[in-house]
PDB file of C-alpha atoms in Angstrom:
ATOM      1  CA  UNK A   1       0.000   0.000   0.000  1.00 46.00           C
ATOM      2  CA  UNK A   2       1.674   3.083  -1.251  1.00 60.00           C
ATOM      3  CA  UNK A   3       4.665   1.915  -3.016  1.00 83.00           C
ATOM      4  CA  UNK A   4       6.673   3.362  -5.655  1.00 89.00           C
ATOM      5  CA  UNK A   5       5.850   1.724  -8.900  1.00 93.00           C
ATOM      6  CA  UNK A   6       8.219  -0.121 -10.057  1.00 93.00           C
ATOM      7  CA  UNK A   7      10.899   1.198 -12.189  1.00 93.00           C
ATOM      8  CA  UNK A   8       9.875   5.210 -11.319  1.00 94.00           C
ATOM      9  CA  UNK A   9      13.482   6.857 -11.114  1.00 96.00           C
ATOM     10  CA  UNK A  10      15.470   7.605 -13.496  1.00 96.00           C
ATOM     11  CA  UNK A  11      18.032   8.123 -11.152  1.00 97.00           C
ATOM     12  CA  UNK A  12      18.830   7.047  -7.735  1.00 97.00           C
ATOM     13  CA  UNK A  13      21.096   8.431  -5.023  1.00 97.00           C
ATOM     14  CA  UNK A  14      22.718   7.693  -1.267  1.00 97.00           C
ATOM     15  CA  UNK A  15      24.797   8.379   0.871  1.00 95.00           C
ATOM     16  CA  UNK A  16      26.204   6.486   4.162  1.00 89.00           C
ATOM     17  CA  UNK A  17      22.832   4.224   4.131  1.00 92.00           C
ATOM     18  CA  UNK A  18      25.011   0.581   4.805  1.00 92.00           C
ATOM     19  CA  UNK A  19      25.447  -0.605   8.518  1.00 92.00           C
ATOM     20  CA  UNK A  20      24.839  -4.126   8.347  1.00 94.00           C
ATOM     21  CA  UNK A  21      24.599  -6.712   6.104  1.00 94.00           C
ATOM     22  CA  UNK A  22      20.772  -7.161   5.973  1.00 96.00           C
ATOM     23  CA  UNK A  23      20.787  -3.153   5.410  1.00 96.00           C
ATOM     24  CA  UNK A  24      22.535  -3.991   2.332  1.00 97.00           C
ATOM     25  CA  UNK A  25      20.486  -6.362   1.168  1.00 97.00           C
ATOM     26  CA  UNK A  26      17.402  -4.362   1.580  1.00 97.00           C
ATOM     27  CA  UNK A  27      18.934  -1.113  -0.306  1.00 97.00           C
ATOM     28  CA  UNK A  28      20.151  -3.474  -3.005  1.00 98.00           C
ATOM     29  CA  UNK A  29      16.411  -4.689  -3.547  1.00 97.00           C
ATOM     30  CA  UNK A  30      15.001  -0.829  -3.341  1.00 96.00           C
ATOM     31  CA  UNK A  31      16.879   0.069  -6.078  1.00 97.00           C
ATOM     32  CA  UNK A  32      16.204  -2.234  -8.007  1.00 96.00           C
ATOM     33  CA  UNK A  33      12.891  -1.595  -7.866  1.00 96.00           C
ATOM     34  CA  UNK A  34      12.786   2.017  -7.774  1.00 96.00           C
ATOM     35  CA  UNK A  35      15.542   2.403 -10.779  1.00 97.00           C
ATOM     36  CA  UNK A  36      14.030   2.993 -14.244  1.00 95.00           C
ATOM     37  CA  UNK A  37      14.792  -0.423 -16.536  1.00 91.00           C
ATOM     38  CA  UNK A  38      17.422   0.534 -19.354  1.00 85.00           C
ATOM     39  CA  UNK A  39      20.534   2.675 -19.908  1.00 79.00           C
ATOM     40  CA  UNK A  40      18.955   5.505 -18.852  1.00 86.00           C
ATOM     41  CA  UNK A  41      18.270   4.220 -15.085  1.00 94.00           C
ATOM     42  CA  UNK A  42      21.666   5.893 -12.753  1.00 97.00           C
ATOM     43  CA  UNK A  43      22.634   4.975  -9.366  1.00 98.00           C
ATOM     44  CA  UNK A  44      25.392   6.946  -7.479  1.00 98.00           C
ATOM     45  CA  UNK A  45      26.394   5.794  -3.671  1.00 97.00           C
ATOM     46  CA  UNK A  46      28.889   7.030  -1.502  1.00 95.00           C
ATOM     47  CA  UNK A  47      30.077   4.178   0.877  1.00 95.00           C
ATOM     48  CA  UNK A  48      32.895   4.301   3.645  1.00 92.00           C
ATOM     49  CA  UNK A  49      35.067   2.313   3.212  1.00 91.00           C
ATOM     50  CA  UNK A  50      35.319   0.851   7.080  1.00 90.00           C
ATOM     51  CA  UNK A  51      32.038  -0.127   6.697  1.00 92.00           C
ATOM     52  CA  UNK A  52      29.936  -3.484   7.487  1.00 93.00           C
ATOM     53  CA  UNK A  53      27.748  -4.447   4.849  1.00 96.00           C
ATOM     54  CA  UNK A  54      29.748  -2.787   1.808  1.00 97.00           C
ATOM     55  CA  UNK A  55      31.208  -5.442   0.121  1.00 97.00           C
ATOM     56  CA  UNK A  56      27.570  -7.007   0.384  1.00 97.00           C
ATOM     57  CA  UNK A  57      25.634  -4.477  -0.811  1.00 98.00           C
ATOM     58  CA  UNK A  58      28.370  -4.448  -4.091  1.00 97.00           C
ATOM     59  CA  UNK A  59      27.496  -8.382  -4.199  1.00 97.00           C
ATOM     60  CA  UNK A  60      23.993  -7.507  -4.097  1.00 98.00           C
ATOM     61  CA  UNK A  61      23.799  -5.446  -6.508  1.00 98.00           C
ATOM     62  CA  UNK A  62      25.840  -7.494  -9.311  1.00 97.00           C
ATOM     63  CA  UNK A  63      23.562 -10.229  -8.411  1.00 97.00           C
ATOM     64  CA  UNK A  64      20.679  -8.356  -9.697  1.00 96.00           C
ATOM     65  CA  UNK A  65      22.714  -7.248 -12.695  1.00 95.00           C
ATOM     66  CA  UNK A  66      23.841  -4.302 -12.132  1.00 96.00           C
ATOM     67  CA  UNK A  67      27.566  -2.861 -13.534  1.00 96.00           C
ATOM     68  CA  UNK A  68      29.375  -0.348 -11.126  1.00 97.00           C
ATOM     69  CA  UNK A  69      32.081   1.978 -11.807  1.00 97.00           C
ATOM     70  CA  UNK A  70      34.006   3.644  -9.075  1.00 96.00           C
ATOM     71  CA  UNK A  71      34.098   7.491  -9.837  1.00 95.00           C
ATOM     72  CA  UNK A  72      37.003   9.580  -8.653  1.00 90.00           C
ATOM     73  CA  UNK A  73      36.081  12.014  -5.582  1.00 82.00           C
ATOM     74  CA  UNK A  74      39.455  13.489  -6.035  1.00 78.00           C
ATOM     75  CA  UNK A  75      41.034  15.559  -3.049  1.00 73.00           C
ATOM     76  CA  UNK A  76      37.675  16.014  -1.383  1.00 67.00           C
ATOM     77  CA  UNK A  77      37.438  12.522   0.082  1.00 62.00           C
ATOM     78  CA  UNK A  78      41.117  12.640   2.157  1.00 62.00           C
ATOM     79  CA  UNK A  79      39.805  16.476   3.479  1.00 62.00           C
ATOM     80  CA  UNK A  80      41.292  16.620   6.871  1.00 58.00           C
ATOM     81  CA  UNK A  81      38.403  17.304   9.339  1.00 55.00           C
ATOM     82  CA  UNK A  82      40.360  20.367  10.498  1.00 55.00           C
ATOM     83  CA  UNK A  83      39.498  21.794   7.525  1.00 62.00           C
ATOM     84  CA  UNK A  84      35.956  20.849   7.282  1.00 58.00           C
ATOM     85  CA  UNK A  85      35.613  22.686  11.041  1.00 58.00           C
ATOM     86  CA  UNK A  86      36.882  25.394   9.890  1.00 64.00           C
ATOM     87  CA  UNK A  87      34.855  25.765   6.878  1.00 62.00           C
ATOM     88  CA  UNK A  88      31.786  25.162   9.035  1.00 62.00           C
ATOM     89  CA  UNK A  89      32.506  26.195  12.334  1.00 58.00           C
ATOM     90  CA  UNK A  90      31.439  22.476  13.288  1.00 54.00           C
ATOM     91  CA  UNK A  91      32.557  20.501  16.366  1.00 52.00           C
ATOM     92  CA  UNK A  92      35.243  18.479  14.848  1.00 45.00           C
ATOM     93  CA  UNK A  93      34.067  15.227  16.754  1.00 46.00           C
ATOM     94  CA  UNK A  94      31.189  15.954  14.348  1.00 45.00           C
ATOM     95  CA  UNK A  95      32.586  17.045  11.605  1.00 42.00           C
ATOM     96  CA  UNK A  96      33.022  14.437   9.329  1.00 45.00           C
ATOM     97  CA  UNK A  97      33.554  10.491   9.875  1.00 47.00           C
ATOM     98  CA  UNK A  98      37.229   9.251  10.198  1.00 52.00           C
ATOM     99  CA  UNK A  99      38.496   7.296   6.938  1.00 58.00           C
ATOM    100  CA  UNK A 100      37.244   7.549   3.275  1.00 84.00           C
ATOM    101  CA  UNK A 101      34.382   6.628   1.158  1.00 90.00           C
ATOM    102  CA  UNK A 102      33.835   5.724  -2.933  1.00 93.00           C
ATOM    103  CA  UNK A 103      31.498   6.893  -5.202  1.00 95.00           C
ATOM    104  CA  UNK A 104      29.727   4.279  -7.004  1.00 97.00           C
ATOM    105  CA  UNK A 105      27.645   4.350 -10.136  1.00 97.00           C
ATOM    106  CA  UNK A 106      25.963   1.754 -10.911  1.00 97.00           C
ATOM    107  CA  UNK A 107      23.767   0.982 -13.949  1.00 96.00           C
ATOM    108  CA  UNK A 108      21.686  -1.925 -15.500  1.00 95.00           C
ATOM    109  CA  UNK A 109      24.400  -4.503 -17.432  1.00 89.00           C
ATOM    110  CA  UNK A 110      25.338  -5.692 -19.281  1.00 86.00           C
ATOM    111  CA  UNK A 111      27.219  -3.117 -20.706  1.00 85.00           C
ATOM    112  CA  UNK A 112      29.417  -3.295 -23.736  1.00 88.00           C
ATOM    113  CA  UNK A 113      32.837  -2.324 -23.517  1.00 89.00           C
ATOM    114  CA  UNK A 114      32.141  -0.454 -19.953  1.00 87.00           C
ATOM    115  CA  UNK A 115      34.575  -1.529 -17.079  1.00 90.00           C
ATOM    116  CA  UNK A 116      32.994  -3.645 -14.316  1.00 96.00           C
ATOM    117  CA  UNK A 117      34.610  -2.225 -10.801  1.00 97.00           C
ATOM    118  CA  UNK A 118      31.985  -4.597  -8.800  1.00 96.00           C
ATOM    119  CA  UNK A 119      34.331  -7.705  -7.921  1.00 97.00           C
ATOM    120  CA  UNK A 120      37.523  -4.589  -7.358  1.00 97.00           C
ATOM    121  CA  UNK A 121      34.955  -3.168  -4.836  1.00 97.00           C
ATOM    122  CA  UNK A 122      33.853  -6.243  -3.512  1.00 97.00           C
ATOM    123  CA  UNK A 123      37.385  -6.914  -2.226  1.00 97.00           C
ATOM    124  CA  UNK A 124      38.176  -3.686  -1.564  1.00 96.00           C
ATOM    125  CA  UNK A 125      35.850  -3.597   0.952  1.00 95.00           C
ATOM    126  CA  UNK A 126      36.402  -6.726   2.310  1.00 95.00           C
ATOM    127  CA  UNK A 127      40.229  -5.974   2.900  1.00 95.00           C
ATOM    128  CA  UNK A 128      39.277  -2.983   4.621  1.00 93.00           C
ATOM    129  CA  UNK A 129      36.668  -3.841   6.814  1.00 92.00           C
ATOM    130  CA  UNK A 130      39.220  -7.057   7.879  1.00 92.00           C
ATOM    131  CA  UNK A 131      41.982  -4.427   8.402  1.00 91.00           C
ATOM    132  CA  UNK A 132      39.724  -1.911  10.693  1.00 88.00           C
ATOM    133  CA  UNK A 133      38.992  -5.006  12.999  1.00 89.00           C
ATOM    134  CA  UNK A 134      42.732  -6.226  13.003  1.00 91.00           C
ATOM    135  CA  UNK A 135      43.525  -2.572  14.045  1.00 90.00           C
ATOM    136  CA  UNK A 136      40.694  -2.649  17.050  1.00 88.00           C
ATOM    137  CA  UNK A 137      41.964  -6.438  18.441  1.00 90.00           C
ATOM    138  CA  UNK A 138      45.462  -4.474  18.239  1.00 91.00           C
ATOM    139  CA  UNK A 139      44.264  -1.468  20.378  1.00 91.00           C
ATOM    140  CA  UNK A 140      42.282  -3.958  22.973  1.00 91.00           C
ATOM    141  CA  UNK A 141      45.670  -5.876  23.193  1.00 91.00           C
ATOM    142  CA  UNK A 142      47.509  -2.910  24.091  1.00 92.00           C
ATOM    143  CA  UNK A 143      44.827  -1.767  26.577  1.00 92.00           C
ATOM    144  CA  UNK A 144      44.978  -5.574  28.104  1.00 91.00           C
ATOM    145  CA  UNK A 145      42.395  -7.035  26.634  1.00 91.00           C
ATOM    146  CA  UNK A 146      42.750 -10.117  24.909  1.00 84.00           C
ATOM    147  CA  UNK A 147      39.749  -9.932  22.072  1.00 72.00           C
ATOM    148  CA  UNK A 148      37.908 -13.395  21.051  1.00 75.00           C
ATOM    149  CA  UNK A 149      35.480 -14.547  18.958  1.00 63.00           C
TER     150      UNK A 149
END
């Protein structure tokens, strides 16, 4: 009762949405729905890269046949919160979220001669979530903690 129609965007967008895996799974499926069938359906999302459910909601999506491409935030995504505080006069705790993201566009495949990033992304995320909780067990460790399953 008072869904979206299927295929009603022509373009979708999001931002920091992912914090577990079933999140993932459920964005995945919204797009899909939402996005417009054809070339001219567009999805862009910005993920962090420390992030649970990343690398599944890149799975996700080339399940349901979608081709991403990572797009080049330049600069902007390694801004040093010092300089986002003093742009905004914002706490700097607040300011913005330690670590970096990637813009993703995605789009209905198969696509000819376009470069598939999913499976890079996949990994990519999966490396870094595995090194963020290698870097935690080392910070328990040095606290005295010992950290187990």
């Amino acid at each position: 009762q008072g869904a979206v129609p299927r295929g009603s965007y022509d373009a979708v967008l999001f931002a920091d949405c992912i914090y577990t895996e079933d999140a993932a799974t459920a964005l995945a499926a919204c797009v899909d729905h939402c996005l417009a069938c054809g070339a001219e359906g567009v999805v862009y999302g910005v993920i962090p890269d420390e992030r649970v459910g990343a690398s599944d909601l890149c799975r996700e999506m080339q399940k349901r046949g979608f081709v991403a491409r990572e797009l080049d935030l330049g600069p902007s995504a390694l801004a040093h919160e010092t300089a986002v505080h003093a742009a905004s006069a914002a706490e700097s705790a607040t300011a913005v979220q330690h670590g970096i993201c990637r813009l993703v566009c995605w789009r209905r495949g198969p696509m000819p001669g376009e470069q598939d990033d999913g499976q890079r992304l996949v990994h990519h995320f999966d490396h870094a979530i595995g090194a963020a909780e290698l870097q935690v067990e080392e910070r328990l460790r040095k606290l005295g903690y010992e950290p187990t399953e």
